[in-house]
Coordinates of C-alpha atoms in Angstrom, one line a residue:
X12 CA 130.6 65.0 118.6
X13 CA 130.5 68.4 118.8
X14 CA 127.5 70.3 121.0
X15 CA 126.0 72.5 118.5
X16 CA 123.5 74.3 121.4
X17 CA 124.3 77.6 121.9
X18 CA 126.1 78.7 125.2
X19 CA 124.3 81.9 124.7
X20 CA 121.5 84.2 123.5
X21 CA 122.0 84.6 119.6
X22 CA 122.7 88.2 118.0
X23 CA 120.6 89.8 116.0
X24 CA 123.6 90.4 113.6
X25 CA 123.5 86.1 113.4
X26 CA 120.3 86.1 111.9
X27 CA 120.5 86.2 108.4
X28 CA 124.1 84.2 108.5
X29 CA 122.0 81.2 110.9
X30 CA 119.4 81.0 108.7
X31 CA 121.4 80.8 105.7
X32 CA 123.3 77.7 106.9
X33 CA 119.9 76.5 108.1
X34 CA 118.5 76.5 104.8
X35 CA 121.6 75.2 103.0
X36 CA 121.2 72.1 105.9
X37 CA 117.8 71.4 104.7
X38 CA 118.4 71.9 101.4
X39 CA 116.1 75.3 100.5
X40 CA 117.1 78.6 99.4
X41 CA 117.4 81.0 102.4
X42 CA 114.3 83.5 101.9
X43 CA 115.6 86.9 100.1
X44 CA 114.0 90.1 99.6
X45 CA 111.0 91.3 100.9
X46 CA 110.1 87.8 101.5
X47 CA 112.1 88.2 104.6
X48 CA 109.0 90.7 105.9
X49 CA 106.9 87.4 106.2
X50 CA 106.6 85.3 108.8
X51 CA 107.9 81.7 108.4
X52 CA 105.3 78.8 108.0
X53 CA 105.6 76.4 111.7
X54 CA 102.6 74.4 112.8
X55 CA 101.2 77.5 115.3
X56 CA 101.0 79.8 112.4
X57 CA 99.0 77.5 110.0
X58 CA 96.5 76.3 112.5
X59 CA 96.2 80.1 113.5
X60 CA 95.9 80.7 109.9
X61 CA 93.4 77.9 109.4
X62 CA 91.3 78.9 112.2
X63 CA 91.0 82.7 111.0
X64 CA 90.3 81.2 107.2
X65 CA 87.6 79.0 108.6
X66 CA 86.0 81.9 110.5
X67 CA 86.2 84.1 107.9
X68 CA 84.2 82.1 105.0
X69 CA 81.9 80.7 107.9
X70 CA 80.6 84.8 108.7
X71 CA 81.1 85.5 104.8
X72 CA 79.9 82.7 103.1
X73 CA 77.7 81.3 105.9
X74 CA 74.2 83.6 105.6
X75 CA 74.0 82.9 102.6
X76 CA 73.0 78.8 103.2
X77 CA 71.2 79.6 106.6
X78 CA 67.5 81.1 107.1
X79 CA 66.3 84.0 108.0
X80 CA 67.7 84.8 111.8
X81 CA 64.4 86.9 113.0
X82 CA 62.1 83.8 111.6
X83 CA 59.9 82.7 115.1
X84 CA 58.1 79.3 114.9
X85 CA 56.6 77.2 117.7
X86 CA 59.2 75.3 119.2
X87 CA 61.3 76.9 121.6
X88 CA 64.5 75.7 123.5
X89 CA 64.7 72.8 121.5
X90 CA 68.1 70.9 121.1
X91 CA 70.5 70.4 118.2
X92 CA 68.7 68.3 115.6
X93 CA 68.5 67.4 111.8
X94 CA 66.4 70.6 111.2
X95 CA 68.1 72.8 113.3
X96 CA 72.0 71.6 113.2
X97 CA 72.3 73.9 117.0
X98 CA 68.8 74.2 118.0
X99 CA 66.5 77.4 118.4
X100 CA 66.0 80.2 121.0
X101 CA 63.4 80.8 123.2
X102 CA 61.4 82.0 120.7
X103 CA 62.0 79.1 118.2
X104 CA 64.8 81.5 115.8
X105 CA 67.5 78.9 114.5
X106 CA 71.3 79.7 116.5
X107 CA 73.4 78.3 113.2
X108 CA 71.7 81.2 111.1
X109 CA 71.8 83.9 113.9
X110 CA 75.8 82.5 114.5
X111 CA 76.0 83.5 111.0
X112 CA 74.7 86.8 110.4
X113 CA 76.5 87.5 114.5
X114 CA 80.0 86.2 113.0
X115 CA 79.6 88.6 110.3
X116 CA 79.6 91.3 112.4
X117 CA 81.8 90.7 114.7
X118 CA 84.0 90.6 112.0
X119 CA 82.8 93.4 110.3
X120 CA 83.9 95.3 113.6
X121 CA 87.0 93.8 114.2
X122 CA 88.5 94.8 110.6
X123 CA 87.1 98.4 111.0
X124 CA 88.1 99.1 114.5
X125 CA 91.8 97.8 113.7
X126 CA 91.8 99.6 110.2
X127 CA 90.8 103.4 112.2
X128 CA 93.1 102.6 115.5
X129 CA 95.9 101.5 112.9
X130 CA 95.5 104.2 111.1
X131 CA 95.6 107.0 114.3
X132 CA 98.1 105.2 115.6
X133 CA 100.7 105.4 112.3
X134 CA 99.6 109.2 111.8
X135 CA 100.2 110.2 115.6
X136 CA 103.0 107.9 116.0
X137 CA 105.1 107.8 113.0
X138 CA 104.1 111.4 111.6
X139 CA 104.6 113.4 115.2
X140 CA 107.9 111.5 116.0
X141 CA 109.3 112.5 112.5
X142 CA 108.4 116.0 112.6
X143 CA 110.0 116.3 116.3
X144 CA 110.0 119.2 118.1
X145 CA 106.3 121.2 118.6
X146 CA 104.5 118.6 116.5
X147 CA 106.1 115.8 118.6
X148 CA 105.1 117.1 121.5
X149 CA 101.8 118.3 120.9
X150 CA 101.1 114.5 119.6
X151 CA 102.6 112.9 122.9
X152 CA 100.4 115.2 125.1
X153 CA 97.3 114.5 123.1
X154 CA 98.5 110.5 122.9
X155 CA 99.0 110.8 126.7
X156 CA 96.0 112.2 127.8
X157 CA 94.6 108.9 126.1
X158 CA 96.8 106.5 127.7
X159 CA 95.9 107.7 131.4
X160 CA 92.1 107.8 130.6
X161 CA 90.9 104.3 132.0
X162 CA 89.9 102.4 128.3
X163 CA 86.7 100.4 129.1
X164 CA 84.9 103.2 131.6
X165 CA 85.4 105.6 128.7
X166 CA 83.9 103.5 125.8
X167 CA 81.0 102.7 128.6
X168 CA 80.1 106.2 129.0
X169 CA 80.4 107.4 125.1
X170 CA 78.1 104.1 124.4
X171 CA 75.9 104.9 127.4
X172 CA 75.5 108.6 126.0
X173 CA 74.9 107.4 122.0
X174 CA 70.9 106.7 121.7
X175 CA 70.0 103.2 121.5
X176 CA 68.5 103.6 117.9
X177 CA 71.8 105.5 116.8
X178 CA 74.1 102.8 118.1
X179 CA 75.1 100.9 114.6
X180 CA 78.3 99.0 113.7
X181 CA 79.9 102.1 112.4
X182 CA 79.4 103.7 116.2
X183 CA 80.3 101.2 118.1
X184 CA 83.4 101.0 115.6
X185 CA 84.2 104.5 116.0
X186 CA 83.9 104.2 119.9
X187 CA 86.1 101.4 120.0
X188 CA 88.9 102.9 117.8
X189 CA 88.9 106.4 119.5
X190 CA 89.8 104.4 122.9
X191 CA 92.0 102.2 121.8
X192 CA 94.8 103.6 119.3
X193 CA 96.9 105.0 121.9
X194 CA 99.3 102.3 123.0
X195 CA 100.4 101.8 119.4
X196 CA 101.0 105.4 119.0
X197 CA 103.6 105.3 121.4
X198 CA 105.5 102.0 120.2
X199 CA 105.5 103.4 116.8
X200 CA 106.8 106.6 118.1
X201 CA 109.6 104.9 119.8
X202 CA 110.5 102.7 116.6
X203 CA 110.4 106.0 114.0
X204 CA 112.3 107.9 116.5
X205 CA 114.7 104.9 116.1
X206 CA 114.2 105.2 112.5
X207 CA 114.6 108.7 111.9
X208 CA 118.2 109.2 112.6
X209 CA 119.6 106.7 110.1
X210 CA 121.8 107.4 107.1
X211 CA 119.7 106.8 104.3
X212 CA 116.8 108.5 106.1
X213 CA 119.4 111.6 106.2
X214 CA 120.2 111.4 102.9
X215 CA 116.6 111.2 101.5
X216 CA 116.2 114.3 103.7
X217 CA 119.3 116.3 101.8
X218 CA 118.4 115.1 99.0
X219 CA 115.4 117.1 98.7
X220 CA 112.5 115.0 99.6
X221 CA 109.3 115.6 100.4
X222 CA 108.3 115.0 103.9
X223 CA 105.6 112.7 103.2
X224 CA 107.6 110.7 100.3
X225 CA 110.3 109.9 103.3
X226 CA 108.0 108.7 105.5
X227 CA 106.3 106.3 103.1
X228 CA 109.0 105.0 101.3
X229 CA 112.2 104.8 104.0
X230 CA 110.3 104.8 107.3
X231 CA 107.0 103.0 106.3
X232 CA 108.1 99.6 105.0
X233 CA 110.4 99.5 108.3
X234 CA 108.1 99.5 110.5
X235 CA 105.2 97.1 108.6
X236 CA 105.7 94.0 111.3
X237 CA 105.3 96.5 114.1
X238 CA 102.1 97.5 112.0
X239 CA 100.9 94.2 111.2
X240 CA 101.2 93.4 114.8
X241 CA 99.2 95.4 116.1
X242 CA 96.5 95.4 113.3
X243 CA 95.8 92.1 114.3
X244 CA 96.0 93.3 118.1
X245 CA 93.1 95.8 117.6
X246 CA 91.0 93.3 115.9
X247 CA 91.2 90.7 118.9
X248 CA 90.5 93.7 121.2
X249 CA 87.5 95.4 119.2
X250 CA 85.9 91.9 118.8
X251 CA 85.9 91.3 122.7
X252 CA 85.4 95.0 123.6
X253 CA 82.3 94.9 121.3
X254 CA 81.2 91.8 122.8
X255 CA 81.6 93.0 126.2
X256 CA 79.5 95.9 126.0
X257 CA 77.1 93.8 124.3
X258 CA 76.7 91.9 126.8
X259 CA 75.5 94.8 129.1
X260 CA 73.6 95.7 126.7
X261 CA 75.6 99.4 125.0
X262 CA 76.3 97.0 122.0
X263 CA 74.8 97.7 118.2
X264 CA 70.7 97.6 118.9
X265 CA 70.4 97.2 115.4
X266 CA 72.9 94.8 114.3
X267 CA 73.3 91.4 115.0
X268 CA 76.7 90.6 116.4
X269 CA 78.2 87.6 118.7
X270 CA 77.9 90.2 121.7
X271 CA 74.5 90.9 121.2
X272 CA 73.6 86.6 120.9
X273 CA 75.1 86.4 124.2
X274 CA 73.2 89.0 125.9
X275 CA 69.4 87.4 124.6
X276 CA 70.6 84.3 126.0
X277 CA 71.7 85.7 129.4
X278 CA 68.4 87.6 129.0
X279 CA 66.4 84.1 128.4
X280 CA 68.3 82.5 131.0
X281 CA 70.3 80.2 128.6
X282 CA 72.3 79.1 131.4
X283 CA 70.0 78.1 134.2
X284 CA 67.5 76.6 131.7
X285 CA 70.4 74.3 130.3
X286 CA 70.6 75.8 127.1
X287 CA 74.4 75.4 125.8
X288 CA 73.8 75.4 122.4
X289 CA 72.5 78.8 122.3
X290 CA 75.5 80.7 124.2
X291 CA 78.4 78.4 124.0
X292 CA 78.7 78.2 119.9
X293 CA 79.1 82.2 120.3
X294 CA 81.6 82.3 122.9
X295 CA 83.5 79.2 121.1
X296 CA 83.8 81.5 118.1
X297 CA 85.2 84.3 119.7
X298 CA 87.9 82.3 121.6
X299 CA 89.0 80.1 118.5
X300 CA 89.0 83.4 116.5
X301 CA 91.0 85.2 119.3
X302 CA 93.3 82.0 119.4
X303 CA 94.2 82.1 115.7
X304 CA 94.8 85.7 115.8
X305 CA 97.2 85.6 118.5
X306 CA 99.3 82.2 117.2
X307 CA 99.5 84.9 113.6
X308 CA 100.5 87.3 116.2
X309 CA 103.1 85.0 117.1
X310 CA 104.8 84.3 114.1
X311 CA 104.5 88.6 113.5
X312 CA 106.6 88.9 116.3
X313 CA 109.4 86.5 114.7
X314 CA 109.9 89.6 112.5
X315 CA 109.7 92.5 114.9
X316 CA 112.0 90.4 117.4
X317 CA 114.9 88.4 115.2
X318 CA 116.0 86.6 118.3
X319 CA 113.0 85.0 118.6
X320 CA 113.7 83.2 115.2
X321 CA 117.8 82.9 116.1
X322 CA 116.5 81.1 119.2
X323 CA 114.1 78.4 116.8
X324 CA 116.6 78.1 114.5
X325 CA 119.3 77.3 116.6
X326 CA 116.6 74.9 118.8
X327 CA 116.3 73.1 114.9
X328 CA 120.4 72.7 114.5
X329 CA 120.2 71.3 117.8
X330 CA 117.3 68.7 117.3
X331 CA 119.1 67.7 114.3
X332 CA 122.4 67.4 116.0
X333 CA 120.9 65.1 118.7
X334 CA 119.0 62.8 115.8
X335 CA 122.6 62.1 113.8
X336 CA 124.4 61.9 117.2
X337 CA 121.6 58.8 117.9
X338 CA 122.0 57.4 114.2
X339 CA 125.7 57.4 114.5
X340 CA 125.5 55.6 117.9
X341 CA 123.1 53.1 116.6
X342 CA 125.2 52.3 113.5
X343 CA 128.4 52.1 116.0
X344 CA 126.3 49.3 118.4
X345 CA 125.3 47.4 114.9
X346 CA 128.8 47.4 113.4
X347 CA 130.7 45.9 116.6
X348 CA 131.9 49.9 117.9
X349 CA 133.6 50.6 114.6
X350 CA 131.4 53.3 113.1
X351 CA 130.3 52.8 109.3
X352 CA 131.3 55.2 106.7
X353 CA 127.6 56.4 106.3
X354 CA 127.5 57.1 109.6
X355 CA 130.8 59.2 109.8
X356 CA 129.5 60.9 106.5
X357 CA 125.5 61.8 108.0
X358 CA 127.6 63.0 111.1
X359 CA 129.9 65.4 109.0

């Protein structure tokens, strides 16, 4: 039988042909349209997706079942229990409803931070690189004098200079997005100038077009996995950058994120008093959230990068290869060598 794994690295030009024949194989209709702009469902992507879901209505849905967060009572330190499903802080406040109100937060962040560095980054990326010339390089000097500047000292010392009783969710947010837009800039800068030069982008252009309309409508929708991508980047690094300078204590003052539960239990020696359940539930939220955003990232990357899905695909044909190469020998052994007509037939 015939070795269907490839001797080589797939095209891109192959992709839409191998996934055609790959769909015909199984028996669905090869994805058309801007269906093809999605990433296809595997295992990775719905547990990322599952985890992010879960996380989600947990911080939305969650405060609204819990107590009050700030409540003290009598009892401190004490363990997980029927009244208190993760136990309570030194001071006797419940962990489930301060992990809560914290997820909330930290979520609140993470979507505003990757909204604002998205948003810098398509303006001084895509915007500069299709002007060119002055506006180009006025853009790349500003984007570069942001890419040498070290990223965590900076948002250390704009926190440390922002008063503690000033220092909200919307600040911290703004601090994080100001440091951290750069990087994209430059991909998407790279990918428009890629962009720019092709024929129907020329031909919008001589038709009379309006800058803006050209960008939106023929260089835009090119470049939404690249976008995606690193929307969901920024919001992995704005929840741990906010939880990091929570943790040394530049966070929100007055706002309760999964940074600032952290830094009251290092302050009331969670650790060495044996405390888990007061600053592992925190930490475990912010790596399954993390986790789910990057197996989403993943799958995003499928569409920026068509090899990567050549390369699956052609892994599938092979797996399925190698199952009617087994069937077919198994039938042979059965029928005394001579292969069976179903056999040949599930070969073909």
């Amino acid at each position: 039988m015939t070795n269907l794994k490839p001797t080589s690295e797939p095209s891109v030009a192959d992709s839409a042909e191998l996934l055609a024949e790959t769909s015909t194989e199984t028996g669905r209709r090869p994805r058309a349209g801007w269906r093809m702009l999605l990433p296809t469902m595997t295992p990775w992507l719905a547990i990322g997706l599952g985890l992010i879901i879960a996380i989600t209505l947990f911080g939305l849905i969650g405060p609204y079942f819990v107590g009050d967060p700030r409540a003290i009572r009598d009892m401190g330190l004490t363990g997980p229990s029927a009244e208190f499903w993760l136990g309570t802080t030194q001071t006797g406040q419940d962990v489930l409803a301060q992990l809560a109100y914290a997820t909330r937060g930290s979520l609140q962040i993470g979507v505003i931070v990757g909204l604002l560095a998205t948003a810098l980054s398509a303006f001084f990326g895509i915007y500069g690189a299709y002007r060119g010339r002055i506006v180009d390089e006025a853009f790349s000097l500003f984007t570069n004098v942001f890419l040498v500047i070290p990223g965590l000292p900076l948002v250390i010392v704009i926190s440390g200079f922002v008063p503690a009783e000033s220092r909200g969710l919307w600040t911290i947010a703004i601090v994080l997005a100001i440091t951290s837009w750069a990087g994209s800039a430059r991909v998407l800068r790279a990918q428009t100038l890629s962009v720019r030069n092709r024929d129907y982008v020329a031909a919008s252009q001589v038709s009379g077009e309006r800058p803006w309309r050209v960008i939106v409508v023929e260089i835009l929708p090119n470049l939404l996995p690249v976008i995606a991508s690193q929307f969901v980047f920024a919001v992995i690094a704005a929840i741990l950058g906010e939880a990091g300078l929570s943790f040394i204590g530049l966070g929100a003052s007055n706002s309760s994120t999964l940074g600032t539960m952290l830094f009251y239990a290092q302050n009331g020696f969670a650790l060495s008093l044996g405390a888990w359940w007061w600053f592992i539930p925190p930490g475990l939220i912010i790596a399954l959230f993390g986790t789910g955003l990057s197996l989403v990232n993943f799958s995003i990357d499928e569409i920026i990068n068509p090899k990567l899905k050549n390369l699956r695909l052609h892994r599938k044909r092979a797996r399925r290869a190698a199952r009617l190469e087994r069937e077919l020998a198994q039938a042979t052994r059965r029928n005394g060598g001579v292969p069976t007509q179903t056999a040949k037939e599930s070969a073909r």
